[in-house]
mmCIF file of C-alpha atoms and ligand atoms in Angstrom:
data_model
loop_
_atom_site.group_PDB
_atom_site.id
_atom_site.type_symbol
_atom_site.label_atom_id
_atom_site.label_comp_id
_atom_site.label_asym_id
_atom_site.label_seq_id
_atom_site.Cartn_x
_atom_site.Cartn_y
_atom_site.Cartn_z
ATOM 1 C CA MET A 1 74.961 84.180 133.167
ATOM 2 C CA SER A 2 75.405 87.923 133.316
ATOM 3 C CA ARG A 3 73.817 90.120 130.650
ATOM 4 C CA ARG A 4 76.553 92.711 130.884
ATOM 5 C CA THR A 5 78.486 93.212 127.668
ATOM 6 C CA PRO A 6 82.115 92.346 128.397
ATOM 7 C CA ILE A 7 84.804 94.823 127.481
ATOM 8 C CA VAL A 8 88.327 93.912 126.411
ATOM 9 C CA ALA A 9 90.854 96.732 126.293
ATOM 10 C CA ALA A 10 94.387 96.704 124.906
ATOM 11 C CA ASN A 11 96.877 98.732 126.912
ATOM 12 C CA TRP A 12 99.845 99.208 124.587
ATOM 13 C CA LYS A 13 101.753 101.040 127.345
ATOM 14 C CA MET A 14 104.898 102.753 125.941
ATOM 15 C CA TYR A 15 105.274 100.412 122.989
ATOM 16 C CA THR A 16 104.896 100.708 119.199
ATOM 17 C CA THR A 17 106.149 103.197 116.611
ATOM 18 C CA VAL A 18 104.221 104.904 113.830
ATOM 19 C CA ARG A 19 104.786 101.875 111.606
ATOM 20 C CA THR A 20 104.026 99.124 114.117
ATOM 21 C CA ALA A 21 101.033 100.982 115.571
ATOM 22 C CA ALA A 22 99.537 101.295 112.080
ATOM 23 C CA GLU A 23 100.206 97.633 111.308
ATOM 24 C CA LEU A 24 98.679 96.480 114.590
ATOM 25 C CA CYS A 25 95.551 98.614 114.112
ATOM 26 C CA GLN A 26 95.154 97.305 110.578
ATOM 27 C CA ALA A 27 95.564 93.674 111.647
ATOM 28 C CA LEU A 28 93.102 94.096 114.511
ATOM 29 C CA ARG A 29 90.600 95.738 112.229
ATOM 30 C CA GLU A 30 90.770 92.703 109.955
ATOM 31 C CA ASN A 31 90.639 90.203 112.817
ATOM 32 C CA ILE A 32 88.203 91.544 115.429
ATOM 33 C CA ASP A 33 85.965 94.136 113.806
ATOM 34 C CA GLY A 34 83.378 91.427 113.191
ATOM 35 C CA VAL A 35 83.476 89.867 116.667
ATOM 36 C CA ARG A 36 80.159 90.602 118.378
ATOM 37 C CA GLY A 37 79.150 90.275 122.035
ATOM 38 C CA VAL A 38 82.187 92.087 123.400
ATOM 39 C CA GLU A 39 83.236 95.717 123.378
ATOM 40 C CA LYS A 40 86.759 96.201 122.015
ATOM 41 C CA VAL A 41 89.016 99.124 122.923
ATOM 42 C CA ILE A 42 92.559 99.880 121.782
ATOM 43 C CA CYS A 43 94.613 102.214 123.991
ATOM 44 C CA PRO A 44 97.788 103.286 122.159
ATOM 45 C CA PRO A 45 100.244 105.942 123.384
ATOM 46 C CA PHE A 46 98.884 109.512 123.060
ATOM 47 C CA VAL A 47 100.964 110.182 119.954
ATOM 48 C CA PHE A 48 99.235 107.383 118.025
ATOM 49 C CA LEU A 49 95.657 108.179 119.024
ATOM 50 C CA ALA A 50 94.925 110.037 115.793
ATOM 51 C CA LEU A 51 96.461 107.253 113.737
ATOM 52 C CA ALA A 52 94.391 104.638 115.596
ATOM 53 C CA ARG A 53 91.251 106.691 115.211
ATOM 54 C CA GLU A 54 91.769 106.992 111.448
ATOM 55 C CA THR A 55 92.759 103.369 110.923
ATOM 56 C CA LEU A 56 89.790 102.101 112.953
ATOM 57 C CA ALA A 57 87.226 104.642 111.690
ATOM 58 C CA GLY A 58 83.920 103.021 110.766
ATOM 59 C CA SER A 59 84.814 99.793 112.588
ATOM 60 C CA SER A 60 83.367 98.460 115.827
ATOM 61 C CA ILE A 61 86.725 98.936 117.582
ATOM 62 C CA LYS A 62 86.950 101.898 119.945
ATOM 63 C CA VAL A 63 89.978 103.932 120.896
ATOM 64 C CA GLY A 64 91.142 104.914 124.380
ATOM 65 C CA ALA A 65 93.969 106.929 125.936
ATOM 66 C CA GLN A 66 96.211 105.683 128.724
ATOM 67 C CA ASN A 67 95.938 108.718 130.983
ATOM 68 C CA VAL A 68 94.480 112.225 131.181
ATOM 69 C CA PHE A 69 95.246 115.364 133.187
ATOM 70 C CA TRP A 70 92.444 117.092 135.096
ATOM 71 C CA GLU A 71 92.924 120.681 133.953
ATOM 72 C CA GLU A 72 91.247 121.825 130.761
ATOM 73 C CA LYS A 73 94.176 123.913 129.503
ATOM 74 C CA GLY A 74 97.096 125.944 130.771
ATOM 75 C CA ALA A 75 100.825 125.980 131.377
ATOM 76 C CA PHE A 76 101.207 122.276 132.107
ATOM 77 C CA THR A 77 104.026 121.206 129.814
ATOM 78 C CA GLY A 78 103.688 117.671 128.566
ATOM 79 C CA GLU A 79 100.165 117.080 129.860
ATOM 80 C CA VAL A 80 97.080 116.125 127.846
ATOM 81 C CA SER A 81 93.666 117.494 128.801
ATOM 82 C CA PRO A 82 90.167 116.011 128.564
ATOM 83 C CA PRO A 83 89.076 118.376 125.737
ATOM 84 C CA MET A 84 92.152 117.349 123.737
ATOM 85 C CA LEU A 85 91.131 113.708 124.018
ATOM 86 C CA ALA A 86 87.454 114.274 123.365
ATOM 87 C CA ASP A 87 87.824 114.334 119.583
ATOM 88 C CA LEU A 88 90.328 111.514 119.488
ATOM 89 C CA CYS A 89 88.950 108.744 121.659
ATOM 90 C CA GLU A 90 86.037 107.497 123.695
ATOM 91 C CA TYR A 91 87.769 105.753 126.597
ATOM 92 C CA VAL A 92 90.617 106.613 128.940
ATOM 93 C CA ILE A 93 92.532 104.429 131.381
ATOM 94 C CA VAL A 94 92.765 106.160 134.763
ATOM 95 C CA GLY A 95 94.831 105.122 137.786
ATOM 96 C CA HIS A 96 96.846 102.336 136.183
ATOM 97 C CA SER A 97 99.228 100.863 138.766
ATOM 98 C CA GLU A 98 102.244 101.883 136.668
ATOM 99 C CA ARG A 99 101.077 105.486 136.980
ATOM 100 C CA ARG A 100 100.579 105.006 140.718
ATOM 101 C CA LYS A 101 104.002 103.382 141.085
ATOM 102 C CA TYR A 102 106.213 105.481 138.808
ATOM 103 C CA PHE A 103 104.413 108.823 138.575
ATOM 104 C CA GLY A 104 103.126 109.394 142.094
ATOM 105 C CA GLU A 105 99.462 108.837 141.286
ATOM 106 C CA THR A 106 97.294 108.737 144.440
ATOM 107 C CA ASP A 107 93.623 108.012 145.082
ATOM 108 C CA GLU A 108 93.134 111.764 145.179
ATOM 109 C CA THR A 109 94.745 112.479 141.808
ATOM 110 C CA VAL A 110 92.945 109.471 140.317
ATOM 111 C CA ASN A 111 89.719 110.996 141.597
ATOM 112 C CA ARG A 112 90.510 114.347 139.960
ATOM 113 C CA ARG A 113 91.275 112.636 136.654
ATOM 114 C CA LEU A 114 88.082 110.566 136.807
ATOM 115 C CA LYS A 115 85.969 113.648 137.496
ATOM 116 C CA ALA A 116 87.572 115.597 134.657
ATOM 117 C CA ALA A 117 87.258 112.696 132.212
ATOM 118 C CA LEU A 118 83.586 112.122 133.036
ATOM 119 C CA ALA A 119 82.794 115.838 132.836
ATOM 120 C CA GLN A 120 84.203 115.769 129.297
ATOM 121 C CA GLY A 121 82.082 112.768 128.335
ATOM 122 C CA LEU A 122 85.043 110.381 128.211
ATOM 123 C CA ARG A 123 84.500 106.849 129.533
ATOM 124 C CA PRO A 124 87.085 105.923 132.147
ATOM 125 C CA ILE A 125 88.591 102.509 132.745
ATOM 126 C CA PHE A 126 89.230 102.929 136.468
ATOM 127 C CA CYS A 127 92.140 100.727 137.593
ATOM 128 C CA ILE A 128 92.602 99.394 141.096
ATOM 129 C CA GLY A 129 94.477 96.506 142.671
ATOM 130 C CA GLU A 130 96.621 95.435 145.584
ATOM 131 C CA THR A 131 100.381 94.849 145.612
ATOM 132 C CA GLY A 132 101.886 91.466 146.427
ATOM 133 C CA ASP A 133 102.882 92.637 149.909
ATOM 134 C CA GLU A 134 99.379 93.894 150.599
ATOM 135 C CA ARG A 135 97.882 90.549 149.566
ATOM 136 C CA GLN A 136 100.437 88.635 151.665
ATOM 137 C CA ALA A 137 99.509 90.774 154.640
ATOM 138 C CA GLY A 138 95.802 89.986 154.176
ATOM 139 C CA ARG A 139 95.036 93.602 153.280
ATOM 140 C CA THR A 140 93.557 93.104 149.796
ATOM 141 C CA GLU A 141 89.988 94.093 150.690
ATOM 142 C CA GLU A 142 91.095 97.063 152.773
ATOM 143 C CA VAL A 143 93.191 98.359 149.852
ATOM 144 C CA LEU A 144 90.429 97.829 147.286
ATOM 145 C CA LEU A 145 87.959 99.592 149.550
ATOM 146 C CA ARG A 146 90.287 102.568 149.963
ATOM 147 C CA GLN A 147 90.921 102.776 146.215
ATOM 148 C CA VAL A 148 87.239 102.484 145.285
ATOM 149 C CA ARG A 149 86.036 104.983 147.868
ATOM 150 C CA GLY A 150 88.902 107.415 147.277
ATOM 151 C CA GLY A 151 88.852 107.175 143.515
ATOM 152 C CA LEU A 152 85.095 107.533 143.233
ATOM 153 C CA ASP A 153 84.606 110.148 145.954
ATOM 154 C CA GLY A 154 81.933 112.619 144.835
ATOM 155 C CA ILE A 155 81.376 110.814 141.535
ATOM 156 C CA GLU A 156 78.095 109.496 140.143
ATOM 157 C CA ILE A 157 78.696 106.532 137.886
ATOM 158 C CA GLY A 158 76.424 105.632 134.974
ATOM 159 C CA PRO A 159 75.311 102.211 133.718
ATOM 160 C CA GLY A 160 78.162 100.180 132.249
ATOM 161 C CA PHE A 161 80.865 102.029 134.190
ATOM 162 C CA VAL A 162 84.189 100.208 133.758
ATOM 163 C CA VAL A 163 86.530 99.167 136.559
ATOM 164 C CA ALA A 164 89.704 97.120 135.971
ATOM 165 C CA TYR A 165 90.788 94.939 138.866
ATOM 166 C CA GLU A 166 94.509 94.527 138.320
ATOM 167 C CA PRO A 167 96.500 92.946 141.136
ATOM 168 C CA VAL A 168 99.873 94.660 140.835
ATOM 169 C CA TRP A 169 101.773 91.402 141.395
ATOM 170 C CA ALA A 170 100.135 89.919 138.297
ATOM 171 C CA ILE A 171 100.861 92.771 135.881
ATOM 172 C CA GLY A 172 103.586 91.977 133.381
ATOM 173 C CA THR A 173 104.876 89.096 135.487
ATOM 174 C CA GLY A 174 103.469 86.132 133.602
ATOM 175 C CA VAL A 175 101.882 85.070 136.902
ATOM 176 C CA PRO A 176 98.151 85.744 136.625
ATOM 177 C CA ALA A 177 95.661 85.451 139.461
ATOM 178 C CA THR A 178 93.502 82.352 139.313
ATOM 179 C CA GLY A 179 90.005 82.838 137.956
ATOM 180 C CA GLU A 180 88.598 82.150 141.395
ATOM 181 C CA MET A 181 90.881 84.637 143.124
ATOM 182 C CA ALA A 182 90.087 87.349 140.577
ATOM 183 C CA ASN A 183 86.364 86.655 140.802
ATOM 184 C CA GLU A 184 86.448 86.916 144.586
ATOM 185 C CA ALA A 185 88.092 90.352 144.461
ATOM 186 C CA ILE A 186 85.793 91.517 141.674
ATOM 187 C CA ALA A 187 82.670 90.363 143.514
ATOM 188 C CA PHE A 188 83.935 92.303 146.524
ATOM 189 C CA ILE A 189 84.382 95.433 144.372
ATOM 190 C CA ARG A 190 80.882 94.963 142.968
ATOM 191 C CA ARG A 191 79.434 94.722 146.481
ATOM 192 C CA GLU A 192 81.159 97.958 147.393
ATOM 193 C CA LEU A 193 79.784 99.636 144.258
ATOM 194 C CA GLY A 194 76.394 98.383 145.436
ATOM 195 C CA SER A 195 76.776 100.058 148.800
ATOM 196 C CA LEU A 196 77.841 103.314 147.121
ATOM 197 C CA TYR A 197 75.428 103.389 144.179
ATOM 198 C CA GLY A 198 72.773 100.735 144.730
ATOM 199 C CA GLY A 199 72.324 97.268 143.296
ATOM 200 C CA ALA A 200 71.231 98.205 139.780
ATOM 201 C CA LEU A 201 74.288 100.316 138.943
ATOM 202 C CA ALA A 202 76.591 97.804 140.617
ATOM 203 C CA GLN A 203 75.117 94.951 138.581
ATOM 204 C CA ALA A 204 75.441 96.988 135.387
ATOM 205 C CA ALA A 205 79.086 97.961 136.036
ATOM 206 C CA ARG A 206 81.644 96.082 133.960
ATOM 207 C CA ILE A 207 84.589 94.891 136.035
ATOM 208 C CA GLN A 208 87.545 93.584 134.064
ATOM 209 C CA TYR A 209 90.403 91.443 135.253
ATOM 210 C CA GLY A 210 93.923 92.498 134.265
ATOM 211 C CA GLY A 211 97.290 90.892 134.926
ATOM 212 C CA SER A 212 99.151 88.539 132.561
ATOM 213 C CA VAL A 213 96.039 87.668 130.579
ATOM 214 C CA ASP A 214 96.851 85.705 127.429
ATOM 215 C CA GLY A 215 95.184 83.528 124.840
ATOM 216 C CA ALA A 216 95.551 80.431 127.008
ATOM 217 C CA ASN A 217 94.064 81.750 130.270
ATOM 218 C CA ILE A 218 91.327 84.184 129.170
ATOM 219 C CA ALA A 219 88.680 81.437 129.143
ATOM 220 C CA GLU A 220 89.311 80.720 132.815
ATOM 221 C CA PHE A 221 88.574 84.342 133.680
ATOM 222 C CA MET A 222 85.559 84.657 131.413
ATOM 223 C CA ALA A 223 84.037 81.520 132.962
ATOM 224 C CA GLN A 224 83.709 83.422 136.245
ATOM 225 C CA PRO A 225 80.331 85.065 136.910
ATOM 226 C CA ASP A 226 81.605 88.495 137.968
ATOM 227 C CA ILE A 227 84.398 89.012 135.432
ATOM 228 C CA ASP A 228 83.376 91.142 132.459
ATOM 229 C CA GLY A 229 86.388 91.081 130.175
ATOM 230 C CA ALA A 230 90.031 92.003 130.499
ATOM 231 C CA LEU A 231 92.539 94.808 130.427
ATOM 232 C CA VAL A 232 95.448 93.349 128.510
ATOM 233 C CA GLY A 233 99.004 94.673 128.395
ATOM 234 C CA GLY A 234 101.782 92.582 126.863
ATOM 235 C CA ALA A 235 99.534 90.136 125.011
ATOM 236 C CA SER A 236 97.658 92.998 123.321
ATOM 237 C CA LEU A 237 100.740 93.823 121.240
ATOM 238 C CA LYS A 238 100.440 90.549 119.342
ATOM 239 C CA ALA A 239 97.539 90.713 116.896
ATOM 240 C CA ASP A 240 96.885 86.979 116.863
ATOM 241 C CA VAL A 241 96.934 86.621 120.655
ATOM 242 C CA PHE A 242 94.722 89.664 121.208
ATOM 243 C CA THR A 243 92.337 88.306 118.581
ATOM 244 C CA THR A 244 92.019 85.064 120.566
ATOM 245 C CA ILE A 245 91.425 86.995 123.793
ATOM 246 C CA VAL A 246 88.662 89.060 122.186
ATOM 247 C CA ALA A 247 87.015 86.024 120.599
ATOM 248 C CA GLU A 248 87.091 84.094 123.893
ATOM 249 C CA SER A 249 85.546 87.043 125.749
ATOM 250 C CA ALA A 250 82.425 87.392 123.611
ATOM 251 C CA ARG A 251 79.199 86.818 125.529
ATOM 252 C CA LEU A 252 76.379 86.466 123.044
HETATM 253 C C1 PEP B 1 98.198 96.144 132.060
HETATM 254 O O1 PEP B 1 99.069 96.828 131.549
HETATM 255 O O2 PEP B 1 97.160 96.675 132.471
HETATM 256 C C2 PEP B 1 98.403 94.698 132.174
HETATM 257 C C3 PEP B 1 97.474 93.972 132.731
HETATM 258 O O3 PEP B 1 99.581 94.209 131.664
HETATM 259 P P1 PEP B 1 99.904 92.655 131.362
HETATM 260 O O4 PEP B 1 98.725 92.098 130.614
HETATM 261 O O5 PEP B 1 101.150 92.696 130.535
HETATM 262 O O6 PEP B 1 100.077 91.977 132.676
#
């Protein structure tokens, strides 16, 4: 059994309002603050980061953003820089497939965001994953390799670095990968981290599975040796379901 501390992150995407974000933070504080053996991160929309930070202050639950721009400041209307996030959150999701799909994110721009986030002391959750067509065509490993090498080009990772393996075809579809399938891809990613950074850093990296995780299937993923938690979208908006996912992910 791995000694890595699993990490479960809630990606709220573009959901919640001031009221529902506050209620969800409060409920999660009551439900999961005391769960040990798993790191817990809530990633609300930018506009609710301060609210989440205040509501979760003094708890064991960390806050993350869903994206970050690479410039420090300037005339970039609508963007949010690493220094702006530094006082609001600890983590930041980078390279989510919805950003790649709808906002033109590439391995190169993901790489710039990762570098800027790390330089600011933020902890990235680096997302990668193949599309359904790529898997059908037998190109999963080639795609993962390209995303890992491109995204991490010129970057030194530290112990506990977080990668989220999220097959695009499983995100928001209600059709998750099987535990075995996810473990195979994650073990492949870990081997590639090993060739880039050496065995110790690769073994210490936390690699999450993401894609239609819910309270009923999380145990199947956590039973796999290489899976270190989950990045959870839809199911993270329901306090009771996310509570189950966190509890089932604890590795004591
Ligand atoms: C995600 O947004 O990263 C995700 C995995 O979404 P869902 O859990 O809804 O598939």
